PDB file of C-alpha atoms in Angstrom:
ATOM      1  CA  MET A  13       9.927  19.587  -9.232  1.00  0.00           C
ATOM      2  CA  THR A  14       8.269  22.857  -8.348  1.00  0.00           C
ATOM      3  CA  ALA A  15       5.109  23.059  -6.288  1.00  0.00           C
ATOM      4  CA  ASN A  16       2.123  25.073  -7.454  1.00  0.00           C
ATOM      5  CA  LYS A  17      -0.966  26.326  -5.662  1.00  0.00           C
ATOM      6  CA  ASP A  18      -2.913  23.093  -6.384  1.00  0.00           C
ATOM      7  CA  LEU A  19      -0.261  20.746  -4.990  1.00  0.00           C
ATOM      8  CA  THR A  20      -1.520  20.652  -1.416  1.00  0.00           C
ATOM      9  CA  SER A  21      -5.174  20.327  -2.375  1.00  0.00           C
ATOM     10  CA  ILE A  22      -4.602  17.333  -4.698  1.00  0.00           C
ATOM     11  CA  SER A  23      -2.598  15.384  -2.142  1.00  0.00           C
ATOM     12  CA  ALA A  24      -4.907  16.401   0.718  1.00  0.00           C
ATOM     13  CA  THR A  25      -7.992  15.332  -1.252  1.00  0.00           C
ATOM     14  CA  LEU A  26      -6.708  11.982  -2.546  1.00  0.00           C
ATOM     15  CA  PHE A  27      -4.419  10.964   0.362  1.00  0.00           C
ATOM     16  CA  PRO A  28      -5.460  13.095   3.375  1.00  0.00           C
ATOM     17  CA  CYS A  29      -4.186  10.742   6.080  1.00  0.00           C
ATOM     18  CA  LEU A  30      -1.027   9.512   4.343  1.00  0.00           C
ATOM     19  CA  GLU A  31       2.005   9.656   6.621  1.00  0.00           C
ATOM     20  CA  LEU A  32       5.351   8.516   5.215  1.00  0.00           C
ATOM     21  CA  GLY A  33       7.447   9.053   8.333  1.00  0.00           C
ATOM     22  CA  ASP A  34       9.252  12.217   7.262  1.00  0.00           C
ATOM     23  CA  ILE A  35       7.989  15.700   6.418  1.00  0.00           C
ATOM     24  CA  ARG A  36      10.330  15.891   3.421  1.00  0.00           C
ATOM     25  CA  ARG A  37       9.036  12.574   2.136  1.00  0.00           C
ATOM     26  CA  ASN A  38       5.452  13.766   2.566  1.00  0.00           C
ATOM     27  CA  ARG A  39       6.258  16.916   0.621  1.00  0.00           C
ATOM     28  CA  ARG A  40       7.953  14.946  -2.140  1.00  0.00           C
ATOM     29  CA  PHE A  41       4.940  12.639  -2.416  1.00  0.00           C
ATOM     30  CA  SER A  42       2.675  15.675  -2.866  1.00  0.00           C
ATOM     31  CA  GLN A  43       4.936  16.903  -5.662  1.00  0.00           C
ATOM     32  CA  VAL A  44       4.928  13.508  -7.388  1.00  0.00           C
ATOM     33  CA  ALA A  45       1.137  13.189  -7.047  1.00  0.00           C
ATOM     34  CA  GLN A  46       0.715  16.631  -8.589  1.00  0.00           C
ATOM     35  CA  ALA A  47       3.022  15.824 -11.509  1.00  0.00           C
ATOM     36  CA  LEU A  48       1.277  12.519 -12.234  1.00  0.00           C
ATOM     37  CA  ALA A  49      -2.159  14.172 -12.045  1.00  0.00           C
ATOM     38  CA  GLU A  50      -1.080  16.678 -14.685  1.00  0.00           C
ATOM     39  CA  LYS A  51       0.129  13.923 -17.055  1.00  0.00           C
ATOM     40  CA  PRO A  52      -1.991  10.792 -16.485  1.00  0.00           C
ATOM     41  CA  GLY A  53      -1.008   7.735 -18.478  1.00  0.00           C
ATOM     42  CA  VAL A  54       2.477   9.051 -19.255  1.00  0.00           C
ATOM     43  CA  SER A  55       5.640   7.122 -18.352  1.00  0.00           C
ATOM     44  CA  LEU A  56       7.711   8.342 -15.414  1.00  0.00           C
ATOM     45  CA  PRO A  57      10.696   9.405 -17.579  1.00  0.00           C
ATOM     46  CA  GLU A  58       8.289  11.598 -19.553  1.00  0.00           C
ATOM     47  CA  VAL A  59       6.705  13.036 -16.421  1.00  0.00           C
ATOM     48  CA  PHE A  60      10.152  13.744 -14.947  1.00  0.00           C
ATOM     49  CA  PRO A  61      12.520  14.507 -17.868  1.00  0.00           C
ATOM     50  CA  ASN A  62      14.960  16.131 -15.448  1.00  0.00           C
ATOM     51  CA  PRO A  63      17.221  13.263 -14.194  1.00  0.00           C
ATOM     52  CA  SER A  64      17.417  14.670 -10.662  1.00  0.00           C
ATOM     53  CA  HIS A  65      13.612  14.835 -10.415  1.00  0.00           C
ATOM     54  CA  TYR A  66      13.294  11.308 -11.810  1.00  0.00           C
ATOM     55  CA  ASN A  67      15.832   9.974  -9.289  1.00  0.00           C
ATOM     56  CA  ALA A  68      14.007  11.793  -6.488  1.00  0.00           C
ATOM     57  CA  CYS A  69      10.792   9.996  -7.513  1.00  0.00           C
ATOM     58  CA  MET A  70      12.562   6.630  -7.558  1.00  0.00           C
ATOM     59  CA  ASN A  71      14.087   7.275  -4.118  1.00  0.00           C
ATOM     60  CA  LEU A  72      10.653   8.188  -2.771  1.00  0.00           C
ATOM     61  CA  PHE A  73       9.070   4.892  -3.803  1.00  0.00           C
ATOM     62  CA  ASP A  74      12.129   2.995  -2.613  1.00  0.00           C
ATOM     63  CA  ALA A  75      11.349   4.077   0.951  1.00  0.00           C
ATOM     64  CA  GLU A  76       9.894   1.325   3.133  1.00  0.00           C
ATOM     65  CA  GLU A  77       6.977   3.526   4.233  1.00  0.00           C
ATOM     66  CA  CYS A  78       6.013   4.413   0.669  1.00  0.00           C
ATOM     67  CA  ASN A  79       4.382   1.084  -0.142  1.00  0.00           C
ATOM     68  CA  HIS A  80       1.170  -0.039  -1.833  1.00  0.00           C
ATOM     69  CA  GLU A  81      -0.645  -0.785   1.422  1.00  0.00           C
ATOM     70  CA  ASN A  82       0.012   2.639   2.987  1.00  0.00           C
ATOM     71  CA  ILE A  83      -0.763   4.694  -0.108  1.00  0.00           C
ATOM     72  CA  LEU A  84      -3.881   2.754  -1.090  1.00  0.00           C
ATOM     73  CA  GLY A  85      -5.090   2.667   2.521  1.00  0.00           C
ATOM     74  CA  ALA A  86      -4.946   6.453   2.847  1.00  0.00           C
ATOM     75  CA  HIS A  87      -6.773   6.902  -0.454  1.00  0.00           C
ATOM     76  CA  GLN A  88      -9.354   4.223   0.370  1.00  0.00           C
ATOM     77  CA  GLU A  89     -10.198   5.910   3.680  1.00  0.00           C
ATOM     78  CA  ALA A  90     -10.795   9.238   1.924  1.00  0.00           C
ATOM     79  CA  VAL A  91     -12.960   7.596  -0.749  1.00  0.00           C
ATOM     80  CA  LEU A  92     -15.065   5.700   1.790  1.00  0.00           C
ATOM     81  CA  ASN A  93     -15.683   8.881   3.764  1.00  0.00           C
ATOM     82  CA  ARG A  94     -16.911  10.685   0.643  1.00  0.00           C
ATOM     83  CA  MET A  95     -19.076   7.719  -0.354  1.00  0.00           C
ATOM     84  CA  GLU A  96     -20.700   7.469   3.069  1.00  0.00           C
ATOM     85  CA  ALA A  97     -21.557  11.174   2.934  1.00  0.00           C
ATOM     86  CA  HIS A  98     -23.202  10.796  -0.497  1.00  0.00           C
ATOM     87  CA  ALA A  99     -26.969  10.273  -0.338  1.00  0.00           C
ATOM     88  CA  GLY A 100     -27.495   9.023  -3.905  1.00  0.00           C
ATOM     89  CA  PRO A 101     -26.685   5.636  -5.453  1.00  0.00           C
ATOM     90  CA  ILE A 102     -23.050   4.721  -6.119  1.00  0.00           C
ATOM     91  CA  LEU A 103     -21.755   2.190  -8.634  1.00  0.00           C
ATOM     92  CA  LEU A 104     -18.884  -0.056  -7.547  1.00  0.00           C
ATOM     93  CA  LEU A 105     -17.206  -1.106 -10.800  1.00  0.00           C
ATOM     94  CA  HIS A 106     -15.189  -4.304 -10.319  1.00  0.00           C
ATOM     95  CA  ASP A 107     -12.749  -5.671 -12.879  1.00  0.00           C
ATOM     96  CA  GLY A 108      -9.239  -6.962 -13.369  1.00  0.00           C
ATOM     97  CA  THR A 109      -6.441  -5.871 -15.656  1.00  0.00           C
ATOM     98  CA  CYS A 110      -3.033  -7.307 -16.447  1.00  0.00           C
ATOM     99  CA  MET A 111       0.058  -5.294 -15.552  1.00  0.00           C
ATOM    100  CA  ASP A 112       2.734  -6.398 -18.003  1.00  0.00           C
ATOM    101  CA  PHE A 113       6.329  -6.413 -16.727  1.00  0.00           C
ATOM    102  CA  SER A 114       7.699  -8.857 -19.300  1.00  0.00           C
ATOM    103  CA  GLY A 115      11.432  -8.400 -19.697  1.00  0.00           C
ATOM    104  CA  HIS A 116      11.936  -6.761 -16.292  1.00  0.00           C
ATOM    105  CA  THR A 117      14.492  -9.266 -15.022  1.00  0.00           C
ATOM    106  CA  SER A 118      14.800  -7.608 -11.597  1.00  0.00           C
ATOM    107  CA  LEU A 119      11.128  -8.493 -10.919  1.00  0.00           C
ATOM    108  CA  GLU A 120      11.186 -11.999 -12.368  1.00  0.00           C
ATOM    109  CA  ASP A 121      10.767 -13.787  -9.026  1.00  0.00           C
ATOM    110  CA  GLU A 122       7.713 -11.645  -8.175  1.00  0.00           C
ATOM    111  CA  LEU A 123       5.778 -12.131 -11.436  1.00  0.00           C
ATOM    112  CA  GLY A 124       3.362 -14.697 -12.816  1.00  0.00           C
ATOM    113  CA  PRO A 125       2.013 -15.586 -16.277  1.00  0.00           C
ATOM    114  CA  ILE A 126      -0.437 -13.145 -17.893  1.00  0.00           C
ATOM    115  CA  GLY A 127      -2.398 -13.087 -21.148  1.00  0.00           C
ATOM    116  CA  ASN A 128      -1.971 -16.325 -23.050  1.00  0.00           C
ATOM    117  CA  GLY A 129       0.914 -17.269 -20.760  1.00  0.00           C
ATOM    118  CA  GLY A 130       3.644 -15.691 -22.859  1.00  0.00           C
ATOM    119  CA  GLY A 131       3.873 -12.525 -20.770  1.00  0.00           C
ATOM    120  CA  ARG A 132       4.905 -11.939 -17.173  1.00  0.00           C
ATOM    121  CA  GLY A 133       3.312  -9.587 -14.685  1.00  0.00           C
ATOM    122  CA  TRP A 134       0.524  -9.128 -12.148  1.00  0.00           C
ATOM    123  CA  VAL A 135      -3.237  -9.216 -12.239  1.00  0.00           C
ATOM    124  CA  ALA A 136      -4.638  -6.045 -10.644  1.00  0.00           C
ATOM    125  CA  HIS A 137      -8.180  -6.650  -9.402  1.00  0.00           C
ATOM    126  CA  GLN A 138      -9.663  -3.262  -8.635  1.00  0.00           C
ATOM    127  CA  THR A 139     -12.885  -1.437  -7.836  1.00  0.00           C
ATOM    128  CA  ILE A 140     -13.712   2.157  -8.750  1.00  0.00           C
ATOM    129  CA  ALA A 141     -16.595   4.017  -7.094  1.00  0.00           C
ATOM    130  CA  VAL A 142     -18.634   6.252  -9.428  1.00  0.00           C
ATOM    131  CA  ASP A 143     -21.682   8.513  -9.081  1.00  0.00           C
ATOM    132  CA  PRO A 144     -23.917   7.336 -11.986  1.00  0.00           C
ATOM    133  CA  SER A 145     -25.834  10.618 -12.230  1.00  0.00           C
ATOM    134  CA  SER A 146     -22.877  13.005 -12.486  1.00  0.00           C
ATOM    135  CA  ARG A 147     -20.283  10.391 -13.583  1.00  0.00           C
ATOM    136  CA  MET A 148     -17.991  11.727 -10.883  1.00  0.00           C
ATOM    137  CA  VAL A 149     -15.324   9.230  -9.834  1.00  0.00           C
ATOM    138  CA  PHE A 150     -14.966   8.995  -6.059  1.00  0.00           C
ATOM    139  CA  GLY A 151     -11.754   7.041  -6.418  1.00  0.00           C
ATOM    140  CA  LEU A 152     -10.121   3.634  -6.302  1.00  0.00           C
ATOM    141  CA  ILE A 153     -11.836   1.850  -3.453  1.00  0.00           C
ATOM    142  CA  SER A 154      -9.966  -1.461  -3.733  1.00  0.00           C
ATOM    143  CA  GLN A 155      -6.930  -2.822  -5.562  1.00  0.00           C
ATOM    144  CA  ILE A 156      -5.495  -6.303  -5.106  1.00  0.00           C
ATOM    145  CA  LEU A 157      -2.214  -7.179  -6.816  1.00  0.00           C
ATOM    146  CA  HIS A 158      -2.276 -10.882  -7.628  1.00  0.00           C
ATOM    147  CA  VAL A 159       0.460 -13.183  -8.901  1.00  0.00           C
ATOM    148  CA  ARG A 160      -0.971 -16.014 -10.969  1.00  0.00           C
ATOM    149  CA  LYS A 161       0.177 -19.494 -10.004  1.00  0.00           C
ATOM    150  CA  PRO A 162      -1.434 -21.996 -12.377  1.00  0.00           C
ATOM    151  CA  ALA A 163      -2.727 -25.195 -10.804  1.00  0.00           C
ATOM    152  CA  PRO A 164      -0.982 -28.436 -11.760  1.00  0.00           C
ATOM    153  CA  LYS A 165      -2.668 -29.985 -14.791  1.00  0.00           C
ATOM    154  CA  LYS A 166      -3.555 -33.207 -12.973  1.00  0.00           C
ATOM    155  CA  MET A 167      -4.943 -31.544  -9.826  1.00  0.00           C
ATOM    156  CA  ALA A 168      -8.447 -32.743  -8.930  1.00  0.00           C
ATOM    157  CA  LEU A 169     -11.321 -30.304  -9.335  1.00  0.00           C
ATOM    158  CA  ALA A 170     -12.063 -30.200  -5.592  1.00  0.00           C
ATOM    159  CA  ALA A 171      -8.424 -29.399  -4.844  1.00  0.00           C
ATOM    160  CA  ARG A 172      -8.415 -26.656  -7.487  1.00  0.00           C
ATOM    161  CA  ARG A 173     -11.471 -25.020  -5.904  1.00  0.00           C
ATOM    162  CA  ALA A 174      -9.927 -25.239  -2.422  1.00  0.00           C
ATOM    163  CA  ARG A 175      -6.746 -23.372  -3.387  1.00  0.00           C
ATOM    164  CA  GLU A 176      -6.211 -20.130  -1.437  1.00  0.00           C
ATOM    165  CA  ASN A 177      -4.596 -18.479  -4.491  1.00  0.00           C
ATOM    166  CA  ARG A 178      -7.483 -19.350  -6.826  1.00  0.00           C
ATOM    167  CA  GLU A 179      -7.988 -16.270  -8.997  1.00  0.00           C
ATOM    168  CA  SER A 180     -11.779 -16.272  -8.661  1.00  0.00           C
ATOM    169  CA  ARG A 181     -11.305 -15.493  -4.954  1.00  0.00           C
ATOM    170  CA  LEU A 182     -10.212 -11.982  -5.953  1.00  0.00           C
ATOM    171  CA  TRP A 183     -13.854 -10.979  -6.389  1.00  0.00           C
ATOM    172  CA  ILE A 184     -14.608 -11.878  -2.768  1.00  0.00           C
ATOM    173  CA  LYS A 185     -11.428 -10.243  -1.479  1.00  0.00           C
ATOM    174  CA  GLY A 186     -12.423  -7.069  -3.303  1.00  0.00           C
ATOM    175  CA  LEU A 187     -15.791  -7.030  -1.523  1.00  0.00           C
ATOM    176  CA  ASP A 188     -14.126  -7.676   1.829  1.00  0.00           C
ATOM    177  CA  ALA A 189     -11.747  -4.731   1.279  1.00  0.00           C
ATOM    178  CA  ILE A 190     -14.712  -2.392   0.773  1.00  0.00           C
ATOM    179  CA  GLY A 191     -16.881  -3.641   3.600  1.00  0.00           C
ATOM    180  CA  PRO A 192     -20.678  -3.596   3.964  1.00  0.00           C
ATOM    181  CA  THR A 193     -22.928  -0.880   2.569  1.00  0.00           C
ATOM    182  CA  PRO A 194     -23.965   1.555   5.328  1.00  0.00           C
ATOM    183  CA  GLU A 195     -27.621   1.793   6.259  1.00  0.00           C
ATOM    184  CA  ASN A 196     -29.704   4.168   4.131  1.00  0.00           C
ATOM    185  CA  ARG A 197     -27.129   4.031   1.329  1.00  0.00           C
ATOM    186  CA  GLN A 198     -27.359   2.317  -2.054  1.00  0.00           C
ATOM    187  CA  TRP A 199     -24.062   0.907  -3.326  1.00  0.00           C
ATOM    188  CA  ILE A 200     -24.518  -1.166  -6.485  1.00  0.00           C
ATOM    189  CA  ASP A 201     -21.898  -3.741  -7.472  1.00  0.00           C
ATOM    190  CA  VAL A 202     -21.192  -4.001 -11.207  1.00  0.00           C
ATOM    191  CA  ALA A 203     -19.104  -6.886 -12.532  1.00  0.00           C
ATOM    192  CA  ASP A 204     -18.612  -8.939 -15.679  1.00  0.00           C
ATOM    193  CA  ARG A 205     -19.078 -12.687 -16.098  1.00  0.00           C
ATOM    194  CA  GLY A 206     -15.914 -13.357 -14.106  1.00  0.00           C
ATOM    195  CA  ALA A 207     -17.974 -12.670 -10.972  1.00  0.00           C
ATOM    196  CA  ASP A 208     -20.669 -15.166 -11.960  1.00  0.00           C
ATOM    197  CA  ILE A 209     -19.713 -17.544  -9.145  1.00  0.00           C
ATOM    198  CA  PHE A 210     -21.662 -18.664  -6.110  1.00  0.00           C
ATOM    199  CA  GLU A 211     -19.167 -17.319  -3.553  1.00  0.00           C
ATOM    200  CA  PHE A 212     -19.422 -13.775  -4.931  1.00  0.00           C
ATOM    201  CA  LEU A 213     -23.226 -13.778  -4.797  1.00  0.00           C
ATOM    202  CA  GLN A 214     -23.193 -15.381  -1.359  1.00  0.00           C
ATOM    203  CA  THR A 215     -20.810 -12.692  -0.041  1.00  0.00           C
ATOM    204  CA  LEU A 216     -23.062  -9.943  -1.418  1.00  0.00           C
ATOM    205  CA  GLN A 217     -26.094 -11.541   0.211  1.00  0.00           C
TER     206      GLN A 217
END
């Protein structure tokens, strides 16, 4: 992987406070971020056709410090700072998507049912902040990786609603991850019918 003149700016803009415990690891992360930005939506073997570069990427994400919480936290802080400095309205687009890892036997114990129940993977509940006038994307302001655990068929309705891992709670957890709208700012939450629950509206209020 070779660095180019944009490498530092991309990493510094998207993950300005990210610290992975080693200067070489930080540099490698910047290189990986640059490569992924140049080929969004492409599989890692296609992004890194050179086996040594691919293995370097795998070793990077195998490091304990290079985890979802650290990477997302650094990005979230940068996004929030840019949002708070923006005077116009901002749309917070909430939705979930299924991440399909069916057939990945090494992950089997960490996956749950997705789709119609035939697949295995995670539900990623995420929020993207967007400027509606320019359509500029501030970034990913929240992402919760959820493992579905279906309730027993004979569980009473009250017990189902009281479950901590109830999937509808993701909408509230997403709001909590973002925090309150600052004074003199207009952040508008946009969600589909999945958010049409009392707890979500109550949390917004």
